[in-house]
Coordinates of C-alpha atoms in Angstrom, one line a residue:
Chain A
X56 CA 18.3 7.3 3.7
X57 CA 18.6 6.3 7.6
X58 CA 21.3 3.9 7.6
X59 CA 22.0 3.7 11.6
X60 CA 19.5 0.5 11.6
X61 CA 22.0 -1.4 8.8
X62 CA 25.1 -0.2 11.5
X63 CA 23.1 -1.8 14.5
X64 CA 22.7 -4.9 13.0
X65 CA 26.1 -4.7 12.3
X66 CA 27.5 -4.5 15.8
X67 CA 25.6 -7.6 16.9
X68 CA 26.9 -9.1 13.5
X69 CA 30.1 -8.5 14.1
X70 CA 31.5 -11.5 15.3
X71 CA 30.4 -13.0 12.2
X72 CA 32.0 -10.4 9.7
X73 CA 35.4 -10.6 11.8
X74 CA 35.1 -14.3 11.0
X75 CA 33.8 -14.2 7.0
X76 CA 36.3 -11.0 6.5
X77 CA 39.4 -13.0 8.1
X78 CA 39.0 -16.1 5.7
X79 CA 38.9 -13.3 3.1
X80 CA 41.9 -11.8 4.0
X81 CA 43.5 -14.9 4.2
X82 CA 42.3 -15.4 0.8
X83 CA 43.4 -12.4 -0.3
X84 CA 47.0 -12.8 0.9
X85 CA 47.4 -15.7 -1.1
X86 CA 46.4 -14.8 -3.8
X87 CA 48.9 -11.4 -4.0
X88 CA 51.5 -14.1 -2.8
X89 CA 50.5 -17.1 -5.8
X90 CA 50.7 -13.9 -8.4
X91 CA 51.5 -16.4 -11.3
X92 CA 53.0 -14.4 -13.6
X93 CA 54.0 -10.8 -12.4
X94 CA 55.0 -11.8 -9.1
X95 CA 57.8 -13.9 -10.2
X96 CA 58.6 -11.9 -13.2
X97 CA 59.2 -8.5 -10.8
X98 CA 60.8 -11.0 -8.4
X99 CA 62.9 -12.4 -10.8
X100 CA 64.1 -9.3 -12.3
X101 CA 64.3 -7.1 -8.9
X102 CA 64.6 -9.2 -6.2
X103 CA 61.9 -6.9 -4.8
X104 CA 58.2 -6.9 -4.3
X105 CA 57.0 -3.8 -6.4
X106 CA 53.4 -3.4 -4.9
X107 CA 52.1 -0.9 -8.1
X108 CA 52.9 -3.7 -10.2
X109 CA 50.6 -6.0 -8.6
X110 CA 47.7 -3.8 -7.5
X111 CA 47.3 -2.8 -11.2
X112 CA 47.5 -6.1 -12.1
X113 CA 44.5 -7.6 -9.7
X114 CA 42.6 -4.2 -10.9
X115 CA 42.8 -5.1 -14.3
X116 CA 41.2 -7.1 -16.7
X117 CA 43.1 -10.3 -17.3
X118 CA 42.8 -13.5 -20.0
X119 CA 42.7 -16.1 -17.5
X120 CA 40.7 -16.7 -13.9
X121 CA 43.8 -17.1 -11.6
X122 CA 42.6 -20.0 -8.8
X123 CA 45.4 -20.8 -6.5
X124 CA 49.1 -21.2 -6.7
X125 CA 49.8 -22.0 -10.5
X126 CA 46.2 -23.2 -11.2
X127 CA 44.1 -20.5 -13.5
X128 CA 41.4 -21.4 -16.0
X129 CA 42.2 -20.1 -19.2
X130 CA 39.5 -18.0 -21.2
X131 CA 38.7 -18.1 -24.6
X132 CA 40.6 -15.3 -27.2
X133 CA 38.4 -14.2 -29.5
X134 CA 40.1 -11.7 -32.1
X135 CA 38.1 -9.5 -34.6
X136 CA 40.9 -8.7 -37.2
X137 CA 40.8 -7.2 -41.0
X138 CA 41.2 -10.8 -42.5
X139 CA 38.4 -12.4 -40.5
X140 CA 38.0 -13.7 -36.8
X141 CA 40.4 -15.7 -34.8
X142 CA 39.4 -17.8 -31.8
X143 CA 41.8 -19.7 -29.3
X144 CA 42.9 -20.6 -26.0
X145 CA 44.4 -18.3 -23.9
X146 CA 46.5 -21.1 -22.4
X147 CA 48.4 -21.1 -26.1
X148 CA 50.3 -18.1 -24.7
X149 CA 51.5 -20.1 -21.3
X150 CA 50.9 -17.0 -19.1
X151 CA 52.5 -14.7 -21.5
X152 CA 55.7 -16.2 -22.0
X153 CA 55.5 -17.7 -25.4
X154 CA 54.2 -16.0 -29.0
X155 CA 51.2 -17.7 -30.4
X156 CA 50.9 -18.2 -34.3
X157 CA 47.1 -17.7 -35.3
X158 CA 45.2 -17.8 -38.5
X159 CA 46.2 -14.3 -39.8
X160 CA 48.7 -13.0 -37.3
X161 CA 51.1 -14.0 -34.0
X162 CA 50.3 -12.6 -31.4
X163 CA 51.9 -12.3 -28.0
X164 CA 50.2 -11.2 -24.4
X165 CA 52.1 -7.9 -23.3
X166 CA 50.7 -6.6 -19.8
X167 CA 48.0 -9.1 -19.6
X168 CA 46.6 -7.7 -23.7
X169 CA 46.9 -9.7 -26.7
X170 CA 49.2 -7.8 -29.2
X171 CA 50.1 -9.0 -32.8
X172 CA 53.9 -9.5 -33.0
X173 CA 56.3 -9.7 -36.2
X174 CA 58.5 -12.4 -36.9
X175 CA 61.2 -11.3 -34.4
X176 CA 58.6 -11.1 -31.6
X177 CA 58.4 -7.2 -31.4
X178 CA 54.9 -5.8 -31.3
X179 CA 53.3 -4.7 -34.8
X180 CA 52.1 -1.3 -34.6
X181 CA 50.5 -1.6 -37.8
X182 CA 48.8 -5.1 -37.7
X183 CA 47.7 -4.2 -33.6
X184 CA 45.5 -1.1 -35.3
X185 CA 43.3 -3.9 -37.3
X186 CA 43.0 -6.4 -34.6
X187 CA 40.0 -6.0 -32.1
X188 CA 40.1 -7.9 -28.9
X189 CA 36.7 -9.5 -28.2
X190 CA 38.2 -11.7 -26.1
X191 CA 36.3 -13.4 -23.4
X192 CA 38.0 -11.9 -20.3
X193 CA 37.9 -12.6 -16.6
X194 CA 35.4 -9.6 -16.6
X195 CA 33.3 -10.6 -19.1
X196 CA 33.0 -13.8 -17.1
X197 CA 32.3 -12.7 -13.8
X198 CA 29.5 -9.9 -15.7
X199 CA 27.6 -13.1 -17.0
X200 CA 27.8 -14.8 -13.9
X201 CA 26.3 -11.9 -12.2
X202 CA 23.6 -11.7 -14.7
X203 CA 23.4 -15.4 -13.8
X204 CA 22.7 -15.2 -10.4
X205 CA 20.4 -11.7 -11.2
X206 CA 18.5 -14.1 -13.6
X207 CA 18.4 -16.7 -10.7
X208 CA 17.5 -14.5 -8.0
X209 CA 14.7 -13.1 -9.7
X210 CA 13.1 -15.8 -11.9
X211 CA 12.6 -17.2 -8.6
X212 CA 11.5 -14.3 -6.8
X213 CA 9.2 -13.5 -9.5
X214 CA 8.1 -17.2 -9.4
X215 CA 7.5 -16.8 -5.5
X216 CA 5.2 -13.8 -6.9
X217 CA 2.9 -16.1 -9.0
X218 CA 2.9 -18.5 -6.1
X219 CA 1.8 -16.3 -3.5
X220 CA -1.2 -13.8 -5.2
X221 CA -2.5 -11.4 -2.7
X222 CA -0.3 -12.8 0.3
X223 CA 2.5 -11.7 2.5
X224 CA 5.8 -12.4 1.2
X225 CA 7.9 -15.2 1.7
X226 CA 11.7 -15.8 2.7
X227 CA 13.9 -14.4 0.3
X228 CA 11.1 -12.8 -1.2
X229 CA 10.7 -10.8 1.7
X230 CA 14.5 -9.6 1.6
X231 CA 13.9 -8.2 -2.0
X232 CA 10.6 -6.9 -1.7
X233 CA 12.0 -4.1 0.8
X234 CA 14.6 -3.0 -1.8
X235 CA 12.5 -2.9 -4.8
X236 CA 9.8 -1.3 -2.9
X237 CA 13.0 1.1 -1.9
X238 CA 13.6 1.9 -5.9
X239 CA 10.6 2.7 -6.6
X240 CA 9.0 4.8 -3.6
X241 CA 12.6 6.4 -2.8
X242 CA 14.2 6.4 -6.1
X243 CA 11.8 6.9 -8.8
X244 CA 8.5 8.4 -7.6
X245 CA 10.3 11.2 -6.0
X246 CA 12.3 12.4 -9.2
X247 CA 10.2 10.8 -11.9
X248 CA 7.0 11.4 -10.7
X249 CA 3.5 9.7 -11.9
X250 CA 5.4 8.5 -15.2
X251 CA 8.1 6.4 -13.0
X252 CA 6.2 3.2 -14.0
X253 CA 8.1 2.7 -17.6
X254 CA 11.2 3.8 -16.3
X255 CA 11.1 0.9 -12.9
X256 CA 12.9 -1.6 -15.3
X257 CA 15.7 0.1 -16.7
X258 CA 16.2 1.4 -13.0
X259 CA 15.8 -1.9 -11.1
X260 CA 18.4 -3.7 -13.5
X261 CA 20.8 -1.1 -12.8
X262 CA 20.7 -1.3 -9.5
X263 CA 20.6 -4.6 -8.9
X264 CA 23.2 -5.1 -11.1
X265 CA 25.6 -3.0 -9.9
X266 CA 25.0 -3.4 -6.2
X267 CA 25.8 -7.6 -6.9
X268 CA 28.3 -7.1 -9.1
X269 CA 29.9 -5.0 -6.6
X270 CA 29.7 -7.6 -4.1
X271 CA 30.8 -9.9 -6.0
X272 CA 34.1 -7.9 -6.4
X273 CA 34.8 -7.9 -2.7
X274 CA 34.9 -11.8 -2.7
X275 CA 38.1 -12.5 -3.3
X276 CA 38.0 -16.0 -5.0
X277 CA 36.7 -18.1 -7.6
X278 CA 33.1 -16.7 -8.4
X279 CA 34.3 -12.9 -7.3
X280 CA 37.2 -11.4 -7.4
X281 CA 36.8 -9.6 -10.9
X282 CA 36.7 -5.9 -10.7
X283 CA 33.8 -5.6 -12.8
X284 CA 32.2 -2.1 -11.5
X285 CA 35.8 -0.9 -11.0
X286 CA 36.4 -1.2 -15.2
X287 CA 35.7 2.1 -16.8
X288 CA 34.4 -0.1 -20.3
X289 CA 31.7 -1.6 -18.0
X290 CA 31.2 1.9 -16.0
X291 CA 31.0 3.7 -19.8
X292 CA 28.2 1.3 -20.9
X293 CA 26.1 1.5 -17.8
X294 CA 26.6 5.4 -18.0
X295 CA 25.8 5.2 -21.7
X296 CA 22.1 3.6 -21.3
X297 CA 22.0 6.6 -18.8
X298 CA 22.8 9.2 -21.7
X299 CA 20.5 7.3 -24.2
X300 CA 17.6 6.5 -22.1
X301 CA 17.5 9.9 -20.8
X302 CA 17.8 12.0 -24.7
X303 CA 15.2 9.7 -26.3
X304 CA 13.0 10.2 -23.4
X305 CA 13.2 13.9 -23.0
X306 CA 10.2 15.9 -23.6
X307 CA 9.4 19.1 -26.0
X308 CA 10.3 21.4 -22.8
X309 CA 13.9 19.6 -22.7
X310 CA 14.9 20.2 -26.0
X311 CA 12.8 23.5 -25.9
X312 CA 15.2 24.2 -23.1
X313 CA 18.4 23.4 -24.7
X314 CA 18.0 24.6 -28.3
X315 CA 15.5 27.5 -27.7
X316 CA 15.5 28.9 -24.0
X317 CA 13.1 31.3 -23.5
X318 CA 15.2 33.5 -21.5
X319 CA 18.0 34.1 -23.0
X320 CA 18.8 36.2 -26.0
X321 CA 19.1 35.4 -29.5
X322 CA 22.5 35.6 -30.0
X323 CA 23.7 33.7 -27.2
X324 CA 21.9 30.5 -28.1
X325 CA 25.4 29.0 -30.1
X326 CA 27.4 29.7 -27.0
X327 CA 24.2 28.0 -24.6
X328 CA 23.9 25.0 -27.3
X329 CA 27.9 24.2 -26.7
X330 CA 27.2 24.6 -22.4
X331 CA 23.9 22.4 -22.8
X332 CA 25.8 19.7 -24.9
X333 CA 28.6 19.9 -22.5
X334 CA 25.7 19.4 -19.3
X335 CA 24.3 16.2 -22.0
X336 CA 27.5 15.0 -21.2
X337 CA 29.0 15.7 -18.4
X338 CA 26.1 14.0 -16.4
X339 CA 26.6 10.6 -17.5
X340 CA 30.0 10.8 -17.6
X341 CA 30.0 11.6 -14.2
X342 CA 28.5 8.8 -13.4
X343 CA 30.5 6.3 -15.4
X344 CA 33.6 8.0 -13.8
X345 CA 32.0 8.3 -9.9
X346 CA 31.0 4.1 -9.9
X347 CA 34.7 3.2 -11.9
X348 CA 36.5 5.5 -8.7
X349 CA 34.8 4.3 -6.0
X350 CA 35.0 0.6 -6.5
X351 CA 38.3 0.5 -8.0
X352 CA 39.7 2.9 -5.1
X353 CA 38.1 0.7 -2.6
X354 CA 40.0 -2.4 -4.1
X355 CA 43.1 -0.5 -4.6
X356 CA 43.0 0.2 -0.8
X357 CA 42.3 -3.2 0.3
X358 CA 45.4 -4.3 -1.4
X359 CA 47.6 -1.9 -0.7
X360 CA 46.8 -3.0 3.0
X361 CA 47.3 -6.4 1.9
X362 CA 50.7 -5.4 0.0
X363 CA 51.9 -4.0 3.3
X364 CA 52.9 -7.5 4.2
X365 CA 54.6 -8.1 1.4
X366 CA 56.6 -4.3 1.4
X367 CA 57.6 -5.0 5.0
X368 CA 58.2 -8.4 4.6
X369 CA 57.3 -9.5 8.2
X370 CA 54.3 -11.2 9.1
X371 CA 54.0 -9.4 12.5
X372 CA 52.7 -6.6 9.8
X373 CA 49.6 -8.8 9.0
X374 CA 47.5 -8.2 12.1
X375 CA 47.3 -4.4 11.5
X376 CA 46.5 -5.0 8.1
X377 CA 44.2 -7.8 9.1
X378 CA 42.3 -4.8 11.3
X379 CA 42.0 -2.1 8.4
X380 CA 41.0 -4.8 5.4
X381 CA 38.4 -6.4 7.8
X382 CA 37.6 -2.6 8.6
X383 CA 37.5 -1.3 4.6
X384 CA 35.8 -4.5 3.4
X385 CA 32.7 -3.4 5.7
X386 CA 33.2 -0.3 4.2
X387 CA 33.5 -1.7 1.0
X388 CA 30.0 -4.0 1.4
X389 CA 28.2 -0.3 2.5
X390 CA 29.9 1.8 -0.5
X391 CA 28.3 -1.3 -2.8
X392 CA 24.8 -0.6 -2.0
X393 CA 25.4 3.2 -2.0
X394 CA 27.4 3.9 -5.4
X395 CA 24.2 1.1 -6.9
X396 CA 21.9 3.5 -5.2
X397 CA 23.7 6.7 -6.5
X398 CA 24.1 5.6 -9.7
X399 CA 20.1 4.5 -10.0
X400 CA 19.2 7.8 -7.8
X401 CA 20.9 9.8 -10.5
X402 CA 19.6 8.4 -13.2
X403 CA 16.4 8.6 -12.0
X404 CA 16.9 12.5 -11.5
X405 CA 18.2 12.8 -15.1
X406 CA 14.9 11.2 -16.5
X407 CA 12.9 13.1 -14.4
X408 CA 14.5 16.1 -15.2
X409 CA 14.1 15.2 -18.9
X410 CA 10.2 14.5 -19.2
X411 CA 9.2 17.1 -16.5
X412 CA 5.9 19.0 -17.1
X413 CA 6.8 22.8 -17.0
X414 CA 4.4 25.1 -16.2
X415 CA 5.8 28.3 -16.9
Chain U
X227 CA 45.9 5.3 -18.5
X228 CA 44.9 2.0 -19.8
X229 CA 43.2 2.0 -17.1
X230 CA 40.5 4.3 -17.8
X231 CA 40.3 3.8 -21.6
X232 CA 37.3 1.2 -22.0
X233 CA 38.1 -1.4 -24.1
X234 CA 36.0 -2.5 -27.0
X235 CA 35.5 -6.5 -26.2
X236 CA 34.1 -5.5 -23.0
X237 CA 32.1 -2.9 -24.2
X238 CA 30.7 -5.0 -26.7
X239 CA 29.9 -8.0 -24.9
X240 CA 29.0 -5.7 -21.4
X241 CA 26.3 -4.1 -23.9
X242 CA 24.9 -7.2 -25.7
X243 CA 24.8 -9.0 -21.6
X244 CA 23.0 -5.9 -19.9
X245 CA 20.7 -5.5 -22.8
X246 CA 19.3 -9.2 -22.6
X247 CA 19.8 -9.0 -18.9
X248 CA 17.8 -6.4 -19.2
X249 CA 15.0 -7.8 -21.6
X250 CA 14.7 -10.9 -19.3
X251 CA 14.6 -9.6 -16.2
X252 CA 11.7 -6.8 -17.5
X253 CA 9.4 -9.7 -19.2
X254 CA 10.0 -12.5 -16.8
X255 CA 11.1 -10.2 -13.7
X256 CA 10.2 -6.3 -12.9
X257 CA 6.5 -7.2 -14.9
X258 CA 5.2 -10.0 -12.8
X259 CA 6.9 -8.5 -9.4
X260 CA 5.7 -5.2 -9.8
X261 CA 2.0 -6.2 -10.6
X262 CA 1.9 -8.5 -7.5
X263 CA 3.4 -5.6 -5.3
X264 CA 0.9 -3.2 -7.1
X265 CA -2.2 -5.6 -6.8
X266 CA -1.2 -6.7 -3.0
X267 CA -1.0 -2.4 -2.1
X268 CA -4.2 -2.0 -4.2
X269 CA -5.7 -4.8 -2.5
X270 CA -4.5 -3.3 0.9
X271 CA -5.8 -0.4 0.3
X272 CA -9.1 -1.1 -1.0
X273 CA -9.5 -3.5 2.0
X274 CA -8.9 -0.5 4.6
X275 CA -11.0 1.3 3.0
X276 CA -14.1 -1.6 2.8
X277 CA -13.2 -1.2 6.6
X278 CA -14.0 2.3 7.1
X279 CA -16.9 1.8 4.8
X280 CA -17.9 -1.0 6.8
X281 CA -17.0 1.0 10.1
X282 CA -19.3 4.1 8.7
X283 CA -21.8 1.4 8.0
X284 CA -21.8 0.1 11.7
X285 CA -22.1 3.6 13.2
X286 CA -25.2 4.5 10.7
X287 CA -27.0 0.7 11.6
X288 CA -26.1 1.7 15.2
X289 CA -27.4 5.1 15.1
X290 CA -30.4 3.8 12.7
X291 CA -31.2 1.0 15.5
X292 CA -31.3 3.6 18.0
X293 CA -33.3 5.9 16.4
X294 CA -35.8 2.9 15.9
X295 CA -35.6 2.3 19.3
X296 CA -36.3 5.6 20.6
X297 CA -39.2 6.2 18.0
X298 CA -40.6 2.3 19.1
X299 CA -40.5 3.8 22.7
X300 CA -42.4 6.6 21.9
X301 CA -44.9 4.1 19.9
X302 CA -45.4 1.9 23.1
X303 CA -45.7 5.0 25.3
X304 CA -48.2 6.3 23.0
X305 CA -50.0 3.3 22.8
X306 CA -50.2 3.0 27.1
X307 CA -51.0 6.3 27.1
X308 CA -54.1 5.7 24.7
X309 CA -55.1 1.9 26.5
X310 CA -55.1 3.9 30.0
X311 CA -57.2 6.9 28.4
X312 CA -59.6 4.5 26.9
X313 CA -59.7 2.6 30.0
X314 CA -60.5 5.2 32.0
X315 CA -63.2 6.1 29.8
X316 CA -64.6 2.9 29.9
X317 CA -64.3 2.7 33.5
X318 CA -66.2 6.1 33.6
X319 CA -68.5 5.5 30.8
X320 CA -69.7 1.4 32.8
X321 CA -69.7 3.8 36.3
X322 CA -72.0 6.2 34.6
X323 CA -73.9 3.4 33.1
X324 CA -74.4 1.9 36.5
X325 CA -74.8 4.8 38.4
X326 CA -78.2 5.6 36.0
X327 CA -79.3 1.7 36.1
X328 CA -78.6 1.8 39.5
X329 CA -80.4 4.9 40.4
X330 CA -83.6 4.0 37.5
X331 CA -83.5 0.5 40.0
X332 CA -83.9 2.2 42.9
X333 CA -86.7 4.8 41.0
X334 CA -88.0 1.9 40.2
X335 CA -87.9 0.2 43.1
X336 CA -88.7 3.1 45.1
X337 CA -92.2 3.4 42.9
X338 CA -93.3 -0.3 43.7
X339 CA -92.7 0.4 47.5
X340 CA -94.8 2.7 46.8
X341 CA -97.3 1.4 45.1
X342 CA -96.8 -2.1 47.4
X343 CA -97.1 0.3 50.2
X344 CA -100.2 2.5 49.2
X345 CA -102.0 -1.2 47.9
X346 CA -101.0 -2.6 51.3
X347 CA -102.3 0.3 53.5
X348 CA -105.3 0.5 51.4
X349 CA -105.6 -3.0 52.7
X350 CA -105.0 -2.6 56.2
X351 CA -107.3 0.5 55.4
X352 CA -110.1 -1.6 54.7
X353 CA -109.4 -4.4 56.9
X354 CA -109.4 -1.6 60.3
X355 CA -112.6 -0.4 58.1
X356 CA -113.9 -3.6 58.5
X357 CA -112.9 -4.6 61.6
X358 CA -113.7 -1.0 62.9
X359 CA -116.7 -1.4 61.9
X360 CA -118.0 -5.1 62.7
X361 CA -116.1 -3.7 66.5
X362 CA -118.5 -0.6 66.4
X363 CA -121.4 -2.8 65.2
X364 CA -120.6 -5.2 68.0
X365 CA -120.3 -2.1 70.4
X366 CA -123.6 -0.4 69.2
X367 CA -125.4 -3.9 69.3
X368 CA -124.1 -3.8 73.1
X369 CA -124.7 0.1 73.8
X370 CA -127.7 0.5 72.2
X371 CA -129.5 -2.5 74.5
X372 CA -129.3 0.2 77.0
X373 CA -131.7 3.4 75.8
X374 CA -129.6 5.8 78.7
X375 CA -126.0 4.6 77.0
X376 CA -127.2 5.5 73.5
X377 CA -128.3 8.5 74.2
X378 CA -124.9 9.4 76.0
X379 CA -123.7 7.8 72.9
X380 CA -125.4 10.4 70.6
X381 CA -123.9 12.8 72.7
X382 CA -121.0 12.4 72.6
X383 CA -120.7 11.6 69.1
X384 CA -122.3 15.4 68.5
X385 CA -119.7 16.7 71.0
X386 CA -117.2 14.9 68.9
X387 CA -118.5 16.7 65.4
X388 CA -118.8 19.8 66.8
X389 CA -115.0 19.8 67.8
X390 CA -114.1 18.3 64.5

């Protein structure tokens, strides 16, 4: 993939970035500094800014939508326990500092998670193994607003399609076209081959998906600002269509391959079954574990520059940092179209690998 | 580590969003796009290749044209060949023709000189005859008054058959 074009336009762009990436910093900074509930807490209780504390924190998933200063939206808690489902505000538990007494249970927010608590406030082991937390979180939020705006963005580009039969495309149109024409004659023809057609879907929702929902985790206010890619539940279930897809897909060869090779002997075959399994696997998780890394390490980076501020306490600290977040969120927009490419190229090669034609 | 342990809720409702995400976006999204992006490269393509067609089409018409040409050259040199052989025979055969009417004319012509000529010196033949003849009359009235001339006459007219 020849990038160097994207980097040109870039440079002459780059007035423009400095400008959208400073209001983003600035953004940013605020937001570590309006830290409702830990910041205080940490400050409270050490008198020091503990910058782990915080990172985590923004990383993680969370029961409200912080906004600015004291203002977050709450999100709904929906709780799947053995004596039947609870549903509630999350502004019952006033940012974690009081126990709220449900249906069946009390439970508390510890760390951001909704535990069940006895009487005395002390979490219940016993009663937390029988609650499930289905809760609508900040991620689950931001992953319907990206399907939202995926839903948006491509009803209408669809509907530009039926507008326009047999003609040159139009405006936006034109700045899709390129990338799905991308996915399919870069992505899947190559390691699919002639059977890519049913597999186009499934690949083009994964990589659009992931490549906006990574961008939207690099804006860092109200409609962004979830780590949505960088959450291992939403990585697993991504890599998991990967795994399925791929298995029910695979052809006699595959399984040929895996449960009877050819070459090798007899009595090797429970040792090769255990290796095979093991490669079933291992792929996928790869993936999940590859998309989780690279997005969560890029936001863990672009706060820790942030926190510098903060550590040093100075604000002659904030240019530097300025530089190197303006510097990793670029970095950051690139590694969002390459992990949504890596992830789709990947899983394109693990189908294609799957229902290739052997010719022995 | 509770950091990389997925948790259920979002599992759950992550796999219940992509999957009608995913529904959506193939019936109402990736099916009508990718037809249109098929049809328009199908529809490129066959177009280029009406082109060449049309292009191969061109070269054959121009070739064909040519050919016609050359072979209509051929026709009309053929045909002024032919025109200038027959005119020349025509030319050769009406000289010919002349040439004997002209020369039977002049036989003719010729002949009734002739004959004009023979019947007219027959004429003056007759006429010197007669006049010859009325002017030896007229002499021999005139000599023969004179018995000494006609004897010289008789004389002389002997002399005369004895040298013819």
């Amino acid at each position: 993939m020849d990038l160097s074009h994207i980097l040109n336009s870039k440079k002459i762009k780059s007035s423009f970035f400095l400008a959208v990436f400073s209001v983003f910093f600035v953004v940013k900074a605020f937001a570590i500094q309006d830290s409702p509930k830990q910041g205080k807490v940490v400050n409270a209780k050490q008198d020091t800014y503990d910058p782990t504390v915080v990172i985590l924190e923004h990383i993680a998933d969370s029961h409200y939508w912080h906004l600015w200063g004291e203002n977050a939206i709450p999100l709904p808690v929906i709780l799947y326990t053995d004596k039947g489902l609870e549903t509630f505000s999350s502004a019952h538990f006033e940012d974690g500092r009081k126990a709220f007494t449900g249906k069946y249970y009390t439970y508390k927010l510890v760390n951001d998670k909704v535990k069940a608590v006895d009487q005395s406030g002390k979490i219940d082991e016993a009663a937390n193994k029988k609650v499930y937390d289905f809760s609508i979180t900040k991620n689950v939020v931001s992953l319907w607003l990206a399907c939202i705006l995926l839903l948006i963005i491509f009803f209408g580009v669809a509907s530009a399609y039926k507008k326009t039969v047999g003609k040159a495309p139009k405006g936006f149109q034109s700045f899709i076209e390129p990338v799905i024409v991308f996915v399919r004659d870069d992505i899947a023809r190559p390691n699919i081959g002639y059977k890519y057609e049913r597999f186009m879907p499934l690949l083009l929702t994964v990589f659009f998906f992931i490549w906006i929902s990574n961008m939207m985790g690099l804006v860092p206010f109200f409609p962004g600002g979830a780590n949505l890619t960088g959450n291992i539940a939403v990585t697993f279930v991504l890599a998991a269509m990967t795994l399925i897809v791929v298995n029910l897909n695979g052809n006699k060869h595959y399984w040929q391959h895996i449960f009877a090779p050819a070459d090798v002997p007899g009595w090797l075959w429970p040792l090769w079954w255990i290796v095979e399994l093991l490669g079933i696997v291992s792929r996928p998780f790869a993936l999940m574990i590859r998309l989780f890394a690279n997005i969560t390490a890029g936001h863990i980076i672009v706060l820790s520059l942030i926190s510098l501020i903060f550590v040093f306490k100075s604000i002659a600290v904030a240019p530097v940092s300025i530089a190197f977040v303006v510097f990793m969120d670029v970095l950051e927009l690139l590694v969002a179209l390459l992990q949504a490419f890596i992830f789709t190229l990947l899983t394109a090669l693990f189908i294609g690998t799957a229902t290739e034609e052997h010719h022995h | 580590m509770e950091l990389v342990t997925p948790e259920i809720g979002l599992v759950f409702w992550t796999t219940i969003s992509f999957l009608i995400l995913f529904f959506l976006l193939a019936r109402y999204a990736w099916k009508p796009i990718m037809g249109a992006i098929g049809e328009r490269e199908k529809s490129i393509e066959d177009a280029l290749l009406k082109a060449e067609a049309a292009k191969e089409e061109m070269t054959r018409l121009t070739g064909e044209n040519e050919a016609l040409l050359k072979q209509a050259r051929a026709e009309r040199d053929l045909i002024l060949k032919e025109a200038k052989q027959v005119k020349d025979q025509i030319i050769g055969e009406a000289k010919a023709a002349a040439q004997t009417e002209g020369n039977k004319i002049i036989e003719k012509a010729k002949v009734e000189i002739n004959n004009q000529k023979a019947i007219a010196l027959a004429d003056v033949k007759n006429q010197i005859a007669t006049l010859s003849i009325d002017i030896a009359e007229k002499i021999l009235r005139r000599q023969f008054e004179d018995q000494q001339k006609q004897d010289e006459l008789v004389t002389d007219l002997l002399k005369e058959v004895k040298l013819s």
